[in-house]
Short mmCIF file of C-alpha atoms and ligand atoms in Angstrom, two decimals:
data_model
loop_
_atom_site.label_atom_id
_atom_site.label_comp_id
_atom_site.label_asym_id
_atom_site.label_seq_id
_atom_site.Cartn_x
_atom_site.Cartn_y
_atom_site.Cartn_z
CA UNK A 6 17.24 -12.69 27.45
CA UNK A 7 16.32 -12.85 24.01
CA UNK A 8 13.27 -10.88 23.19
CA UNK A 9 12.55 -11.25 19.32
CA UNK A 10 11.39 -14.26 17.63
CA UNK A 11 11.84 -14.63 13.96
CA UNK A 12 10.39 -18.27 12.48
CA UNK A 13 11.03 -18.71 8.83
CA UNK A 14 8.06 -20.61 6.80
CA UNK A 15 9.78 -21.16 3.19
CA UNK A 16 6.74 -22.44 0.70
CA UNK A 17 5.19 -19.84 -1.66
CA UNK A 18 2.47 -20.89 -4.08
CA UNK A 19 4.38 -19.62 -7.23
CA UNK A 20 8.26 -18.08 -7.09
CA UNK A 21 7.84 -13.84 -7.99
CA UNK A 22 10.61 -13.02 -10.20
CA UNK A 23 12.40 -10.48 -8.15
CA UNK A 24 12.57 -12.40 -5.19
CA UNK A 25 15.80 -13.61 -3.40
CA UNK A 26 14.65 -15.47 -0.16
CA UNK A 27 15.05 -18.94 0.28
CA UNK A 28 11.39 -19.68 -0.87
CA UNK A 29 10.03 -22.62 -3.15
CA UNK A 30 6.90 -24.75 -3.54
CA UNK A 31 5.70 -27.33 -1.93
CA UNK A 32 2.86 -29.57 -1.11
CA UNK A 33 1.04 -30.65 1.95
CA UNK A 34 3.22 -33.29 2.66
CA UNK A 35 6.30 -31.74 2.63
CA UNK A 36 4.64 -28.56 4.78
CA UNK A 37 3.46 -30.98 7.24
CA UNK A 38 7.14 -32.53 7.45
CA UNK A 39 8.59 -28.79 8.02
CA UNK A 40 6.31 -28.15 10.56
CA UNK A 41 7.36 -31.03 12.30
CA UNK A 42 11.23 -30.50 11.91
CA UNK A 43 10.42 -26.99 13.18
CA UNK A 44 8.53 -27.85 16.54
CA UNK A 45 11.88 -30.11 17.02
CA UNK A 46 14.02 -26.84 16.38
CA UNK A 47 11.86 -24.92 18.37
CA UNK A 48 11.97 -26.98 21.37
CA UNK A 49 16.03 -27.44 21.30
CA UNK A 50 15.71 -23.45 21.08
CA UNK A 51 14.03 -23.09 24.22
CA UNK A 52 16.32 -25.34 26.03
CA UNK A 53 19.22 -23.71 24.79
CA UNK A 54 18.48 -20.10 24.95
CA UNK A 55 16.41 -17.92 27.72
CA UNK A 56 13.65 -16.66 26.10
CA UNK A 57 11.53 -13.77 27.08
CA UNK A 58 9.33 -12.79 23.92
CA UNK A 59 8.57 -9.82 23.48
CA UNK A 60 8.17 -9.97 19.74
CA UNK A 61 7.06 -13.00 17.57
CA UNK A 62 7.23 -12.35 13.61
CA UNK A 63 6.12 -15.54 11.15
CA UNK A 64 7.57 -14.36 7.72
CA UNK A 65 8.66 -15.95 4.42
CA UNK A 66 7.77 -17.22 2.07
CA UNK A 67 4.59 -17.27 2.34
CA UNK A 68 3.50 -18.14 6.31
CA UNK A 69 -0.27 -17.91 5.31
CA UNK A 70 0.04 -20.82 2.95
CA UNK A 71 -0.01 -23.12 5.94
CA UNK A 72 -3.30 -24.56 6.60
CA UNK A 73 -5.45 -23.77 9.66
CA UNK A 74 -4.48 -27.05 11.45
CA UNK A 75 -0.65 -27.42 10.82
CA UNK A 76 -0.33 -23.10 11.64
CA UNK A 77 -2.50 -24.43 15.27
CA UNK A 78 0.09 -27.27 15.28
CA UNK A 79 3.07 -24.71 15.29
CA UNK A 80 1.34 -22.48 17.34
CA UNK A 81 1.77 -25.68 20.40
CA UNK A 82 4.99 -24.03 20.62
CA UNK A 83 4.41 -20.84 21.78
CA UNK A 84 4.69 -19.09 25.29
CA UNK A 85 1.57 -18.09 26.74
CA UNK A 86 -0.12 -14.92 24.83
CA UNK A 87 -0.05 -13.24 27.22
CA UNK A 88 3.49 -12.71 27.84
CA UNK A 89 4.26 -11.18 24.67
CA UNK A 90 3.19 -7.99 22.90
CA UNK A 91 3.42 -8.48 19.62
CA UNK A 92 2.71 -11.44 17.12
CA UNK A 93 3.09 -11.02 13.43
CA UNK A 94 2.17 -13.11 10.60
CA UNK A 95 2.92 -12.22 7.02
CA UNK A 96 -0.10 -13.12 4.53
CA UNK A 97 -0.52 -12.78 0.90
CA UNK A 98 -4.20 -12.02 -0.14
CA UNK A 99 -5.70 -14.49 -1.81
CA UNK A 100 -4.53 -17.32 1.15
CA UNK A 101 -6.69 -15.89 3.70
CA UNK A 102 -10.09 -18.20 4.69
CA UNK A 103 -12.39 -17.22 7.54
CA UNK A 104 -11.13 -20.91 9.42
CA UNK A 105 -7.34 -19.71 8.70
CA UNK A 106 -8.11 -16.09 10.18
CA UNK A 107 -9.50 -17.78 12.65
CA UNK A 108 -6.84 -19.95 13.52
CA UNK A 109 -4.49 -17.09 13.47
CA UNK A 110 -6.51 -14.61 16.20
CA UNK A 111 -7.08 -18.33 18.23
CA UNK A 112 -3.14 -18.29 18.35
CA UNK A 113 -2.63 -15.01 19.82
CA UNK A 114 -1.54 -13.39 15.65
CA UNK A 115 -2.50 -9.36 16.56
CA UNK A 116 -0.65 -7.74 13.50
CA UNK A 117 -1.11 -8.76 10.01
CA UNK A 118 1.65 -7.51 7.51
CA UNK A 119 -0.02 -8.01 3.71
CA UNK A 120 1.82 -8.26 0.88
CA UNK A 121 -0.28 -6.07 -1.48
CA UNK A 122 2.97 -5.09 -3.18
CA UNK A 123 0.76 -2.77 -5.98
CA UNK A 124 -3.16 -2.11 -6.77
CA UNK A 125 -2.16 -2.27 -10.25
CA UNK A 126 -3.53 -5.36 -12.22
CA UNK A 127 -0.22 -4.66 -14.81
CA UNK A 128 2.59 -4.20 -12.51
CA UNK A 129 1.06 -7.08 -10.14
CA UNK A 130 1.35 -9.08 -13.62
CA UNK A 131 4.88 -8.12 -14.51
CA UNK A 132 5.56 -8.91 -10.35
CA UNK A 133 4.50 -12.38 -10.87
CA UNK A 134 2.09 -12.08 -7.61
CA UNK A 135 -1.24 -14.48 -7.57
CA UNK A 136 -3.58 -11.48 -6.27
CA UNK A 137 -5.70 -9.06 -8.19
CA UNK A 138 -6.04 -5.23 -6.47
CA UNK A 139 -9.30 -5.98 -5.61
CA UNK A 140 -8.38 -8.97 -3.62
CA UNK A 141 -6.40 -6.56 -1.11
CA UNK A 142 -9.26 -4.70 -0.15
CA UNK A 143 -11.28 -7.63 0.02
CA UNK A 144 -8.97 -9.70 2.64
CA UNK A 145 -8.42 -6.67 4.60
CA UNK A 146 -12.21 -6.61 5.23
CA UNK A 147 -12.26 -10.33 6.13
CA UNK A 148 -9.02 -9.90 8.36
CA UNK A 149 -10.95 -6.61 10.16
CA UNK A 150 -14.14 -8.73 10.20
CA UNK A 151 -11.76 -11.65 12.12
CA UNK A 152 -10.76 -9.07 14.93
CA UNK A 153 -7.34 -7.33 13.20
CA UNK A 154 -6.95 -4.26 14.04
CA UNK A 155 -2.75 -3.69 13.33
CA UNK A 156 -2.37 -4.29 9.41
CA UNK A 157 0.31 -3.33 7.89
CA UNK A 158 0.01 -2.94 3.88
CA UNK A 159 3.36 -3.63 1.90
CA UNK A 160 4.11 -1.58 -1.22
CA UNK A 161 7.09 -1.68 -3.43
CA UNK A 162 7.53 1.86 -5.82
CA UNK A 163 10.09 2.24 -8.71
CA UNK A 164 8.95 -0.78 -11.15
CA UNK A 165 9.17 -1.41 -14.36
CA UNK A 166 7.56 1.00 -16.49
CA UNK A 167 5.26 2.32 -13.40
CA UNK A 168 4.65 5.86 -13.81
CA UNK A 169 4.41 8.50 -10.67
CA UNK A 170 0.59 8.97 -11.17
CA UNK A 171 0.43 5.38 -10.76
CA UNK A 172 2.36 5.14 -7.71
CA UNK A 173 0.16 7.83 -6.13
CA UNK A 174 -2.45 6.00 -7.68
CA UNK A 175 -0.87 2.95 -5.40
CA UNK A 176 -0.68 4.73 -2.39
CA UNK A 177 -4.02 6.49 -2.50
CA UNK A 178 -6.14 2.84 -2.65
CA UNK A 179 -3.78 1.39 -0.15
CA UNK A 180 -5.16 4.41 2.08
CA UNK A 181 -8.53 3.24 1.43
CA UNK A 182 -7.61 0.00 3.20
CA UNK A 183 -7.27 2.41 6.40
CA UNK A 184 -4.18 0.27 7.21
CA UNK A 185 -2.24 1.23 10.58
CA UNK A 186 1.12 1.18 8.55
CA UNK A 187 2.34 1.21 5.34
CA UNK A 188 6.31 -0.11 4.36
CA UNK A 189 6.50 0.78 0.97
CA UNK A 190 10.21 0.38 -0.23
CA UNK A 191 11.59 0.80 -3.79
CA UNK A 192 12.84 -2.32 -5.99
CA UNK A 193 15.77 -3.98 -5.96
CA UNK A 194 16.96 -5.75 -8.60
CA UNK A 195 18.65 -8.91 -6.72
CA UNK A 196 21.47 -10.79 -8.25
CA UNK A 197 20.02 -14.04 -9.24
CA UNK A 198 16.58 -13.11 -10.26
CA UNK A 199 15.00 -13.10 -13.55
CA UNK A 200 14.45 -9.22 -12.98
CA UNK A 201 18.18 -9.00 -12.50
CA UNK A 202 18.54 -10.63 -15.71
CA UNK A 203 16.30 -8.43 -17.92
CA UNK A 204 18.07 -4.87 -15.96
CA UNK A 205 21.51 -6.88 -17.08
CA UNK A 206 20.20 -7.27 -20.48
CA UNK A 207 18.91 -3.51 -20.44
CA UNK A 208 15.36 -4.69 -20.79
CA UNK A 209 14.74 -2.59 -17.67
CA UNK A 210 16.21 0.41 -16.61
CA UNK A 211 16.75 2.06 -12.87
CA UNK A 212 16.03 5.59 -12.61
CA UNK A 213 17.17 7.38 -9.84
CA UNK A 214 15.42 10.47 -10.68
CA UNK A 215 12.21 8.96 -10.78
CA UNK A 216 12.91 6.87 -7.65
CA UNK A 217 13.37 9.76 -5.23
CA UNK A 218 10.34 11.46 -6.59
CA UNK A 219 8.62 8.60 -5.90
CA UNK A 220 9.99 8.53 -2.61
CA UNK A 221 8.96 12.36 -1.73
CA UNK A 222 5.78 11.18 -2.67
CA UNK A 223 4.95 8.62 -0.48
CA UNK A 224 6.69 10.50 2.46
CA UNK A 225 4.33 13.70 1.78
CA UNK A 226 1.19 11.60 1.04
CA UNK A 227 1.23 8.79 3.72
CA UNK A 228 2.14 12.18 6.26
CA UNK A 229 -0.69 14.02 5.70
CA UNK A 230 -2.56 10.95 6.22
CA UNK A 231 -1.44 10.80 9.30
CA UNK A 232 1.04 7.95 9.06
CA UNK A 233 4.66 8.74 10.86
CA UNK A 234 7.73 7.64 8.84
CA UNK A 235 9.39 6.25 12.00
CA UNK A 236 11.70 4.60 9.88
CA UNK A 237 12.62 6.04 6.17
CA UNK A 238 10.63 2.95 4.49
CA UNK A 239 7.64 2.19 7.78
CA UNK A 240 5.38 4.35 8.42
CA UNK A 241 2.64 3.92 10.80
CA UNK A 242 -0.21 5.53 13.21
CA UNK A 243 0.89 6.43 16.51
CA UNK A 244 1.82 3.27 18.59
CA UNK A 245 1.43 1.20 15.70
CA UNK A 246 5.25 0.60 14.52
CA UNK A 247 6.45 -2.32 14.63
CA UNK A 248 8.06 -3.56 17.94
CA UNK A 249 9.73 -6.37 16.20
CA UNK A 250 11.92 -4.13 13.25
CA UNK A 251 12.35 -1.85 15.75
CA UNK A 252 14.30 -4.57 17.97
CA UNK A 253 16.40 -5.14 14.76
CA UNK A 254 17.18 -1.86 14.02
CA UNK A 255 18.18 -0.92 17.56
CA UNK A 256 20.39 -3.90 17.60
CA UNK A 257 18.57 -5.97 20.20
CA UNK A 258 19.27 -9.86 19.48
CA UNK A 259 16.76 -12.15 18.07
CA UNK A 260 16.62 -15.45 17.42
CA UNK A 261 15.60 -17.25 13.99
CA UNK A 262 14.25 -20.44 13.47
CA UNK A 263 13.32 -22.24 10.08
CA UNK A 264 15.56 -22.82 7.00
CA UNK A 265 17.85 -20.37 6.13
CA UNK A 266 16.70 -18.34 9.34
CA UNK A 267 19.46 -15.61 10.67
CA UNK A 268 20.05 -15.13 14.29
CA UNK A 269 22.06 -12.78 16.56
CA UNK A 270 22.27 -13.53 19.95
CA UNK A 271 25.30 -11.71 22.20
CA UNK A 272 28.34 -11.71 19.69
CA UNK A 273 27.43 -14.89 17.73
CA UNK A 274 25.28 -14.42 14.48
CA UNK A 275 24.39 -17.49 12.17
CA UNK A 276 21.99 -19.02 9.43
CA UNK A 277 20.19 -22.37 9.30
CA UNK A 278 21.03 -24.22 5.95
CA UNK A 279 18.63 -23.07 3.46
CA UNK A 280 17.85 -25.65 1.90
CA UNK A 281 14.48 -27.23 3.54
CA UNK A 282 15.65 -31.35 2.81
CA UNK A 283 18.26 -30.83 4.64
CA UNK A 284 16.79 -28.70 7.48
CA UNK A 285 13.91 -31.47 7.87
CA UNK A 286 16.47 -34.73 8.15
CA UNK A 287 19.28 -32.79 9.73
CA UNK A 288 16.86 -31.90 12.91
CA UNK A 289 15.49 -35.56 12.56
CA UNK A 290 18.98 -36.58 12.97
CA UNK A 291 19.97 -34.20 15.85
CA UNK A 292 22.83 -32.77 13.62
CA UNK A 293 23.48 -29.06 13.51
CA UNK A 294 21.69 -26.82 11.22
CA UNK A 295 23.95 -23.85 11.71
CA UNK A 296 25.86 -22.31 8.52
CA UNK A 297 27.78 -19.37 8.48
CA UNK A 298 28.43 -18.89 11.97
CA UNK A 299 30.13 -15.55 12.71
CA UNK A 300 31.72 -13.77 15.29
CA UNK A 301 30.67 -9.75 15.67
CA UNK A 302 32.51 -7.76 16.78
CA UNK A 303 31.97 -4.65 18.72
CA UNK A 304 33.01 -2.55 16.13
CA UNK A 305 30.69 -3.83 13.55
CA UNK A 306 27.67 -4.02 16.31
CA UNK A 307 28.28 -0.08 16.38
CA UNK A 308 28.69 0.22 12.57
CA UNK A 309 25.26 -1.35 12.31
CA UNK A 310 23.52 0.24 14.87
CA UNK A 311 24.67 3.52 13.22
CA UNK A 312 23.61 2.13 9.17
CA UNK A 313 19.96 1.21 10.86
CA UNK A 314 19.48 3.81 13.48
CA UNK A 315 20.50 6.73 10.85
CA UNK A 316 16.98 5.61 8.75
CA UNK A 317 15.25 5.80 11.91
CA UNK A 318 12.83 8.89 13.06
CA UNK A 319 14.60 8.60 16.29
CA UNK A 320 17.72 8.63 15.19
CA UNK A 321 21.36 7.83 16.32
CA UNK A 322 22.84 8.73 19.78
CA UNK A 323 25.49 10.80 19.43
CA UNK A 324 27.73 9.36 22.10
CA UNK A 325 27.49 6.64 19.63
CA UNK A 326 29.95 8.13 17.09
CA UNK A 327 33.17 7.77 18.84
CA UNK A 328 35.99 7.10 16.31
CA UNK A 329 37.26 9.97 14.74
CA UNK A 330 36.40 9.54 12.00
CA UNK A 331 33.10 8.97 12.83
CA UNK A 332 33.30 12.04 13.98
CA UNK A 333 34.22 14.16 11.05
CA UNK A 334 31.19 12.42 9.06
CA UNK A 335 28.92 13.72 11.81
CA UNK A 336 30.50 16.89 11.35
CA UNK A 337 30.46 17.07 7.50
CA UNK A 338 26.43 15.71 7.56
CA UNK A 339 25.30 18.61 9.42
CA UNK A 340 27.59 21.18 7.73
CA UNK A 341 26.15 19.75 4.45
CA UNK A 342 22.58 19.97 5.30
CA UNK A 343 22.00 16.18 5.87
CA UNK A 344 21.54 15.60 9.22
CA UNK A 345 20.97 17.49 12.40
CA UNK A 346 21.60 17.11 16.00
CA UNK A 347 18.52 16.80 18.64
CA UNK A 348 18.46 15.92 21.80
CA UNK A 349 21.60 13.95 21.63
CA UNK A 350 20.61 12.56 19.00
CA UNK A 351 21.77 12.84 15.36
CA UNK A 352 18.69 12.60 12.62
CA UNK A 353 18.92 13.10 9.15
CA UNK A 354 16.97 15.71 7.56
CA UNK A 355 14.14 15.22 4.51
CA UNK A 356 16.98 16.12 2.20
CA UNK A 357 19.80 13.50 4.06
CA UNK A 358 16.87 10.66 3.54
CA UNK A 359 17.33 11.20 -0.14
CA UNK A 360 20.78 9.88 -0.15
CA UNK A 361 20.53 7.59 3.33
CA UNK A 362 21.86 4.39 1.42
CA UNK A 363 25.06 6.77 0.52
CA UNK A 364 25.44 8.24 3.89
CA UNK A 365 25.48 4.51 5.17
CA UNK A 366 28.13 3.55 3.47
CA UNK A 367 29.85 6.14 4.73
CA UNK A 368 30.11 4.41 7.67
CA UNK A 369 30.53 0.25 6.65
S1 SF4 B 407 5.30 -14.21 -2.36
FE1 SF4 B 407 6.91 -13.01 -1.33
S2 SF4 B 407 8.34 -14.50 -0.50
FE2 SF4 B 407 7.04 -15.58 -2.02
S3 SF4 B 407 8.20 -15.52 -3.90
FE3 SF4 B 407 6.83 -13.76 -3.93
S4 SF4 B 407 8.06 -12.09 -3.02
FE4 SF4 B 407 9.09 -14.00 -2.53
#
């Protein structure tokens, strides 16, 4: 049974410069078309697969930018609410109207994940976003005043020419918000991007230095507020994490729908085309969408579920590690400091979060 539903919504009212996801513009017409191609996707889906949702995430892209009657046109499509636990629709602020909000909670939507990205007017600037820091606060009142009560604020640290008293600075106004979870994750420069470009160019710089401080900030401060890091970038109230990452990150299959969409379901794992045309008259046609269709195998199911479950609070069974050499890196983590066994379970400690991307690759 497949459990997780990811659904893909590609349009964004202006491209940020750091961004890497299929996304692009696009008007009514051509949003009303998607929609259209992706009721047709959704239904082959549910013939082909047996669903049991547990999870439903609408990300992007910008989902939000749909309007209240194509999002209740999608929405035709879904199981009844009350079979799932969890529904999840990214917004930006800014795209949020009381008939949209409205439209959402009508739906069955009970977690909001924001894209607030900074509450800096400069760095949301330099980000390219739409959105003022004022406007945050703002739509989380109208969202709140629409019956949310699971928002999720999204944060990104380690940009351009941000200082760490304006990071805290950040993280102290997203608090205000009283969100029930923050991810807050650090920049990446992606290949491709204009951002890439300008670190290329030495324009920008990375600083690792600053980056884990950074990071021990938000871990110390979003703590004492209460917030669990249940996963090294998520952190959230009790029974507030996310049910849906935490199906990907325990390796439970999901299925994706919506150009350039990824899906794992038993050992198959694929992505739609990503390229919205051809998504829209390749369902009209009945031809496949399917790209990059791969077989996993075991191996690399365990490798993953070991690179995900090492950032998580819970942890990694041990029973897990069973190659040798696997092994000896369990071994050599603990010796060193960086991780510890409980339970059964091995977790890294504060100090093996610094370095979690390196201890991952320890095991690719
Ligand atoms: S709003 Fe989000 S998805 Fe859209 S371009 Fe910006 S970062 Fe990418």
């Amino acid at each position: 049974m497949v459990r997780h539903l990811y659904v893909h919504t590609p349009f964004c009212a202006k491209i940020c410069p750091y961004c890497a996801f299929y996304v692009h513009q696009g008007g009514a017409a051509a949003q009303r078309e998607f929609v259209q191609a992706l009721r047709t996707e959704w239904r082959r889906a549910k013939e082909e697969f047996p669903l049991a949702l547990d999870t439903i995430y609408f990300g992007g892209g910008t989902p939000s930018i749909l309007s209240a009657e194509l999002f209740g046109e999608l929405a035709l499509e879904l199981p009844d609410s009350a079979t799932w636990s969890e529904f999840t629709l990214e917004v930006n602020p800014k795209t949020v109207t009381p008939e949209k909000a409205t439209a959402w909670r009508a739906a069955g939507v009970n977690r909001i994940s924001l894209g607030a990205q900074s509450f800096d007017a400069d760095l949301l600037r330099i980000l390219g976003r739409q959105h003022a820091p004022e406007d945050i606060a703002e739509t989380c009142a109208l969202l709140r005043a629409h019956g949310f009560t699971n928002i999720n604020i999204d944060l990104m640290f380690a940009l351009p020419s941000q200082s760490e008293a304006k990071w805290i600075e950040t993280l102290q106004a997203a608090l205000a918000c009283h969100p029930n979870h923050i991810s807050a994750y650090a920049l990446t420069y992606e290949e491709d991007t204009p951002f890439f470009e300008k670190l290329q160019q030495g324009v920008w710089k990375q600083d690792e230095s600053r980056e884990i401080a950074m990071f021990t900030q938000t871990r110390d401060i979003l703590s004492a507020a209460g917030l669990i890091d249940y996963e090294i970038s998520n952190f959230a109230q009790p029974g507030f994490e996310s049910r849906h990452n935490l199906g990907y990150w325990r390796g439970e299959d999901y299925l994706g729908l919506g150009p350039s969409a990824c899906s794992t379901i038993g050992a198959q794992r694929w992505r739609n085309v990503a390229n919205t045309k051809s998504y829209v008259s390749q369902i009209a046609k009945g031809e496949p969408i399917r790209e990059e269709q791969e077989e996993i195998d075991p191996a690399l199911k365990i490798r993953e579920r070991i690179m995900f479950g090492l950032r998580m609070r819970e942890g990694v069974a041990l029973e897990v590690f069973s190659l040798p050499e696997q092994k000896r890196h369990v071994h050599d983590l603990q010796h060193q400091g960086l991780a510890q066994a409980v339970d059964g379970y091995l977790r890294l400690t504060p100090r093996g979060q610094l370095v979690a991307d390196s201890i991952a690759e320890m095991f690719v």
